[in-house]
GROMACS .gro file of C-alpha atoms in nm:
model
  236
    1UNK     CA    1  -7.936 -19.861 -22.670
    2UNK     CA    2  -7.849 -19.681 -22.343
    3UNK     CA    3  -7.763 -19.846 -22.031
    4UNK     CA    4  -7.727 -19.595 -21.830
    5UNK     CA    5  -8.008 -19.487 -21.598
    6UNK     CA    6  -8.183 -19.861 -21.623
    7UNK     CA    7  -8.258 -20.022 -21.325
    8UNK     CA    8  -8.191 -20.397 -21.266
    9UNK     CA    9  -8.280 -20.713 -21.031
   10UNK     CA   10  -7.949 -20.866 -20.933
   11UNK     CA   11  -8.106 -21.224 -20.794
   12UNK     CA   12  -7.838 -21.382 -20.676
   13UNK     CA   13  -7.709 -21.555 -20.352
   14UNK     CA   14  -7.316 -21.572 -20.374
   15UNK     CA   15  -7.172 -21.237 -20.220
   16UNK     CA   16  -6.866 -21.257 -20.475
   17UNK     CA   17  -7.066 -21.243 -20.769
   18UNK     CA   18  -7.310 -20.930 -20.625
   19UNK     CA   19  -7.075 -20.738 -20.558
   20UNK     CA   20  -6.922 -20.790 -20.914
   21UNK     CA   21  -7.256 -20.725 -21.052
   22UNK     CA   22  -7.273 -20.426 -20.830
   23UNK     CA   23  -6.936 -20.270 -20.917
   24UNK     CA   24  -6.931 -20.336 -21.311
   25UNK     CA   25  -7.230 -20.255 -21.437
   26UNK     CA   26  -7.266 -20.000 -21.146
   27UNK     CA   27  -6.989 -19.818 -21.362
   28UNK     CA   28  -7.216 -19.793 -21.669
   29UNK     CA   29  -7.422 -19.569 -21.501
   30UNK     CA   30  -7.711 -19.850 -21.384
   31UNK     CA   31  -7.912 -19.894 -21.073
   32UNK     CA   32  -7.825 -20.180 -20.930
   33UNK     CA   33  -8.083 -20.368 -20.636
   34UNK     CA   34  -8.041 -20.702 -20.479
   35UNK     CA   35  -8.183 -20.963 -20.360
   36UNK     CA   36  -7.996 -21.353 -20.235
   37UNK     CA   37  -8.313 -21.578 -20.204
   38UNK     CA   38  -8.603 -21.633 -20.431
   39UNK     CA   39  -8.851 -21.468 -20.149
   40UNK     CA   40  -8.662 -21.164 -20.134
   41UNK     CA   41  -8.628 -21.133 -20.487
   42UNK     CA   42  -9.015 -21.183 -20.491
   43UNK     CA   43  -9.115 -20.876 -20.230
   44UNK     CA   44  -8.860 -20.664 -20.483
   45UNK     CA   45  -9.065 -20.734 -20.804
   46UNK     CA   46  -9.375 -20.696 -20.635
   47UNK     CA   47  -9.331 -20.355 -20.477
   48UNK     CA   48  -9.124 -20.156 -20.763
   49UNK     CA   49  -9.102 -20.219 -21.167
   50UNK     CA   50  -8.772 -20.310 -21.283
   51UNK     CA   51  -8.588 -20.255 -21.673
   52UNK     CA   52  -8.429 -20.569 -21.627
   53UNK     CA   53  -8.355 -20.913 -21.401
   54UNK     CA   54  -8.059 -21.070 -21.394
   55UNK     CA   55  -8.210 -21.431 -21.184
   56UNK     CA   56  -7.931 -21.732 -21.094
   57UNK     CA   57  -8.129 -22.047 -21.081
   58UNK     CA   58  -7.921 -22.213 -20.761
   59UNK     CA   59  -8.097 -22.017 -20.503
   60UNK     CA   60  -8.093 -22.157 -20.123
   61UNK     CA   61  -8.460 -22.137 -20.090
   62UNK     CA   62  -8.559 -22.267 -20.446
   63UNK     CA   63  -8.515 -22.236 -20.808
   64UNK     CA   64  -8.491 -21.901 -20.989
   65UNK     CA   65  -8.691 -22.088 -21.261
   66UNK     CA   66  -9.014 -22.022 -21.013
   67UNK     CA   67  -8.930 -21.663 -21.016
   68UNK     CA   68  -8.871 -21.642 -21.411
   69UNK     CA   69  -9.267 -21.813 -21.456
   70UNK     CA   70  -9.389 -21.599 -21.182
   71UNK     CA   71  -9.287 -21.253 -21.311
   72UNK     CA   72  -9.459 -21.408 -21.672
   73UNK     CA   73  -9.783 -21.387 -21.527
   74UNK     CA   74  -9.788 -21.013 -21.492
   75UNK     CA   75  -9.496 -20.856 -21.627
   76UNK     CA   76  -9.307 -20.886 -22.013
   77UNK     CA   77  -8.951 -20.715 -21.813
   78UNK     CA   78  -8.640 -20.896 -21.965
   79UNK     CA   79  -8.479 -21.182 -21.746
   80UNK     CA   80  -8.153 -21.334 -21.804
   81UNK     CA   81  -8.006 -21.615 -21.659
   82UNK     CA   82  -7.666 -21.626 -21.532
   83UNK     CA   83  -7.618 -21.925 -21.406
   84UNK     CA   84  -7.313 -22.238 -21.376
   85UNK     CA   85  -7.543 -22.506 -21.574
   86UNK     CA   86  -7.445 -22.571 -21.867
   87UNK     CA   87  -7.695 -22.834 -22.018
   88UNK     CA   88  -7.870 -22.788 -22.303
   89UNK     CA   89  -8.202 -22.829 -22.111
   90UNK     CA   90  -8.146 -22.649 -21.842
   91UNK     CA   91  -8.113 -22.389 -22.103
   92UNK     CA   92  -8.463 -22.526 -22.259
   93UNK     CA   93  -8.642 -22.479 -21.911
   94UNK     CA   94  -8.525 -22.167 -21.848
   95UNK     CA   95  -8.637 -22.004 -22.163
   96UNK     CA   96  -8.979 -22.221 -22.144
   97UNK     CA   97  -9.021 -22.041 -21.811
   98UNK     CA   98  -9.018 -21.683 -21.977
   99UNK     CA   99  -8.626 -21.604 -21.948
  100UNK     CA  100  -8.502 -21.418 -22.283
  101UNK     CA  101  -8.164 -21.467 -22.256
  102UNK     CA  102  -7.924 -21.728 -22.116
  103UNK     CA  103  -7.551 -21.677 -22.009
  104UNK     CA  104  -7.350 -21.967 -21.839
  105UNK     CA  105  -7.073 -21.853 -21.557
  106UNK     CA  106  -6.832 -21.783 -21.587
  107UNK     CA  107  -6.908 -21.491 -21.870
  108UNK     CA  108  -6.719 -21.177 -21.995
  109UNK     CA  109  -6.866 -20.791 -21.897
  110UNK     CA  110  -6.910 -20.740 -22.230
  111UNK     CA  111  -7.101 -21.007 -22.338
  112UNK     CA  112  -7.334 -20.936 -22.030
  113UNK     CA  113  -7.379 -20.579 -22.136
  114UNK     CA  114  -7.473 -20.699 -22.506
  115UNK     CA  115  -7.694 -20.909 -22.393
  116UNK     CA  116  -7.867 -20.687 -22.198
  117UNK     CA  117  -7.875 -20.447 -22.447
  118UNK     CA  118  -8.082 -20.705 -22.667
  119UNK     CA  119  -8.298 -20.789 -22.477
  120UNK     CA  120  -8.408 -20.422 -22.358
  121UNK     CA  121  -8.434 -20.356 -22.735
  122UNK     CA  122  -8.656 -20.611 -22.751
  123UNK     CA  123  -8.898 -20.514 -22.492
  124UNK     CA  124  -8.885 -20.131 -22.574
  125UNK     CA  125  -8.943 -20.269 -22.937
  126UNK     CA  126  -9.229 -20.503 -22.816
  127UNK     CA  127  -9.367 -20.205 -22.598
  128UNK     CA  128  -9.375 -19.988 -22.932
  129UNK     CA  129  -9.677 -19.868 -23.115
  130UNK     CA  130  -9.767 -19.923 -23.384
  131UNK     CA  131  -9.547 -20.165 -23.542
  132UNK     CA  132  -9.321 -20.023 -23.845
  133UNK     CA  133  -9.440 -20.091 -24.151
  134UNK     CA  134  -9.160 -20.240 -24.286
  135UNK     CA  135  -8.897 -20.410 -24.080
  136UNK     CA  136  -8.534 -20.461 -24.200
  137UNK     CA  137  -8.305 -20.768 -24.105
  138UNK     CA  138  -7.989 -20.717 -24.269
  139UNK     CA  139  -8.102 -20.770 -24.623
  140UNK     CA  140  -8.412 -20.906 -24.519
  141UNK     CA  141  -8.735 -20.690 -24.530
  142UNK     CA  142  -9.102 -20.758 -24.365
  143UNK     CA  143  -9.371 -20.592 -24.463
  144UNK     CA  144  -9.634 -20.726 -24.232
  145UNK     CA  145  -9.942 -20.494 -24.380
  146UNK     CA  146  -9.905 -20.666 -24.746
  147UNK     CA  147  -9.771 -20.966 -24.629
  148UNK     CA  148  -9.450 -20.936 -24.805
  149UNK     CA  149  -9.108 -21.045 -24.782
  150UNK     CA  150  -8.829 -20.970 -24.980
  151UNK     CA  151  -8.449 -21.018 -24.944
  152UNK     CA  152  -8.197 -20.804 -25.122
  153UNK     CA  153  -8.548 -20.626 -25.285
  154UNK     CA  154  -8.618 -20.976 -25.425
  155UNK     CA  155  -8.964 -21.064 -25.299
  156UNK     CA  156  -8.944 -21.430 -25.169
  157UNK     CA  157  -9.252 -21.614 -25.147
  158UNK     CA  158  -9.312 -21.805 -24.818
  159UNK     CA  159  -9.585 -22.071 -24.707
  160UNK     CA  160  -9.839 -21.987 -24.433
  161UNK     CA  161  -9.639 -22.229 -24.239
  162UNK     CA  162  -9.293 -22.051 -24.323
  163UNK     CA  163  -9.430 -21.715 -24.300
  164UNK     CA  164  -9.562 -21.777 -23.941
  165UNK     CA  165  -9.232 -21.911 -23.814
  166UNK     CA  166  -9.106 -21.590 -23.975
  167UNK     CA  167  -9.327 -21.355 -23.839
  168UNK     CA  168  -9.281 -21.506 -23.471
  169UNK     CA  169  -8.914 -21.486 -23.477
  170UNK     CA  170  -8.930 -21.108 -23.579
  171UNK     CA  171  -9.158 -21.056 -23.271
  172UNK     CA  172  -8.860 -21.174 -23.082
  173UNK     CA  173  -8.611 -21.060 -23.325
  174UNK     CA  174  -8.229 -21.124 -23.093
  175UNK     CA  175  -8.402 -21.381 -22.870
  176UNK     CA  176  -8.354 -21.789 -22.917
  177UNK     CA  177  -8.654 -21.945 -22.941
  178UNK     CA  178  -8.679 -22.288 -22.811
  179UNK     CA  179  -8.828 -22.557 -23.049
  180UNK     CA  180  -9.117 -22.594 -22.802
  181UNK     CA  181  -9.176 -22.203 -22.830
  182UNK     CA  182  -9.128 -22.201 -23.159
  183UNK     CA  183  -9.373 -22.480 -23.222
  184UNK     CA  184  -9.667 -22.373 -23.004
  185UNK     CA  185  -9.656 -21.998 -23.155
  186UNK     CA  186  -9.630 -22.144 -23.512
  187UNK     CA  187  -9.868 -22.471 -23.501
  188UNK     CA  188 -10.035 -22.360 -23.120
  189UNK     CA  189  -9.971 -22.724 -22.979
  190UNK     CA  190  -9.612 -22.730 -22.882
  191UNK     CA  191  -9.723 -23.159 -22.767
  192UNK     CA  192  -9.770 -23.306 -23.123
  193UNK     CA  193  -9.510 -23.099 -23.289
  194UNK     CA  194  -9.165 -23.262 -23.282
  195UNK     CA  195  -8.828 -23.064 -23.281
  196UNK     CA  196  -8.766 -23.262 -23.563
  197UNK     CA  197  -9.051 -23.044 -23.775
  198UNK     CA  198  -8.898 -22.722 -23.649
  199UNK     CA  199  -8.581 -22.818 -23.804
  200UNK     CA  200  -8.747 -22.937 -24.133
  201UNK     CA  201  -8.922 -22.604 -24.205
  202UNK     CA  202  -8.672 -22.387 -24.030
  203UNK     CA  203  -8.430 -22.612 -24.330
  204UNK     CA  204  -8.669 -22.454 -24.615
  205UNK     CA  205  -8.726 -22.134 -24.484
  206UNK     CA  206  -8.345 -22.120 -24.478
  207UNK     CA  207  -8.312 -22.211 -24.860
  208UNK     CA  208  -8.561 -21.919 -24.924
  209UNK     CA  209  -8.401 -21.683 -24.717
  210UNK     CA  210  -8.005 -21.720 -24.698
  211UNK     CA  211  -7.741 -21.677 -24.931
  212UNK     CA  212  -7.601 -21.998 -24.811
  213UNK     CA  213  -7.832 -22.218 -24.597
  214UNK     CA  214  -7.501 -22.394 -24.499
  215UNK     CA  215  -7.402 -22.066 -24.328
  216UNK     CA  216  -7.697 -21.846 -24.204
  217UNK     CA  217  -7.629 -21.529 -24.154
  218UNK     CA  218  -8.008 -21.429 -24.049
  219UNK     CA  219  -8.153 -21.715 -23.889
  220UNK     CA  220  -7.943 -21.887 -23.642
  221UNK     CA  221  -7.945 -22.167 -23.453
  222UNK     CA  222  -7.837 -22.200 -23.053
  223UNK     CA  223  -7.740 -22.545 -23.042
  224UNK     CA  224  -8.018 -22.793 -22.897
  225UNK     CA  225  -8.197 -22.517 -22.809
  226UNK     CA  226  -8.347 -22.358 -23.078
  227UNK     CA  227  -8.337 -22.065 -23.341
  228UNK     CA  228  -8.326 -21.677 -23.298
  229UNK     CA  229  -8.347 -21.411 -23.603
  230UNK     CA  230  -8.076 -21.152 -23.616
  231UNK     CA  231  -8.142 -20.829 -23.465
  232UNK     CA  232  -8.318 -20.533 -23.686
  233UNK     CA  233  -8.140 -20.244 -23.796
  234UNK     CA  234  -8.185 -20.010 -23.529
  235UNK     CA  235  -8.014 -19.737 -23.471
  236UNK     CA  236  -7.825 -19.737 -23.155
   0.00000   0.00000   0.00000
């Protein structure tokens, strides 16, 4: 995935940190716009299309979490959070609100541009038609038209329950899932699902799918957040 020639959102109201944005990733060949308050990062969304926001949430004139459910309602561009909390569920509500990624300050460059890189995968992926027929994940394969899953060309058979969590997290194949996500797309009533059942089916769909459920390798967890499937193999 190319950076270069993307354009991105820089929503953020500390001068220092713009004009780090501005200067790094301005280097790899990426349009760079700003905005310091929620309402002018509003008017920018509104009157051009973006490849990509990076939002802070501490914004004078309100949260960037307002912004991140906002652009939901009418556009699928990739949103990351940079941002100096570091609570699990401040991580939580910003991915409920529509963010794909999260990154806590302070961060490297390269783990920014990786990130980034994921999640624009994701949405050219998302944008795709039609879907491949058969999607690889390391040694796992999905063949969505037969319904059939196979690791290592070993055909693993999966519940409707365990093939549903499945097939979400390939739909957002590099992106952590909360367990609130996770539950709504997989039951479609994220209220009377517990985390705890999340973790109880994610447990056996590990023992189906890893080598070593102790050690996943394709489904993996973001602590108290929730779970994300390795990329695909793409070619970059």
């Amino acid at each position: 995935m190319k950076l270069e020639g993307k354009s991105v959102l820089v929503v953020e109201d500390e001068p220092e940190m713009r004009r780090f944005l501005r200067a790094a990733l301005g280097s790899h060949g990426l349009e760079i716009v700003e905005a310091a308050t929620l309402g002018e990062a509003t008017r920018r969304v509104t009157s051009r299309r973006f490849d990509l926001v990076l939002l802070d949430l501490g914004l004078p004139d309100g949260d960037g979490l307002a912004l991140a459910a906002e652009l939901r309602g009418f556009t699928g561009v990739p949103i990351i959070v940079l941002s100096a909390r570091r609570r699990e569920d401040d991580k939580v509500q910003a991915l409920d609100a529509g963010a794909d990624d999260y990154l806590t300050k302070p961060f490297g460059m390269n783990e920014l541009l990786a990130r980034m890189r994921v999640a624009l995968r994701h949405a050219e992926r998302a944008a795709r038609e039609p879907e491949p027929a058969v999607e690889h994940f390391g040694p796992l394969s999905l063949d969505r038209a037969r319904r059939r899953v196979e690791v290592s060309g070993r055909e693993i058979r999966l519940t409707p329950t365990e093939y549903r969590m499945l097939n979400l997290l390939a739909d957002h194949a590099g992106r952590v899932l909360t367990h609130r996500q996770i539950a709504q797309g997989v039951w479609g009533d994220s209220r009377t699902v517990e985390a705890h059942h999340v973790r109880v089916h994610m447990a056996l769909l590990r023992k189906k799918l890893e080598a070593s459920p102790a050690r996943p390798r394709l489904l993996l967890t973001e602590p108290g957040v929730g779970y994300r499937l390795c990329e695909p193999d793409l070619e970059t």
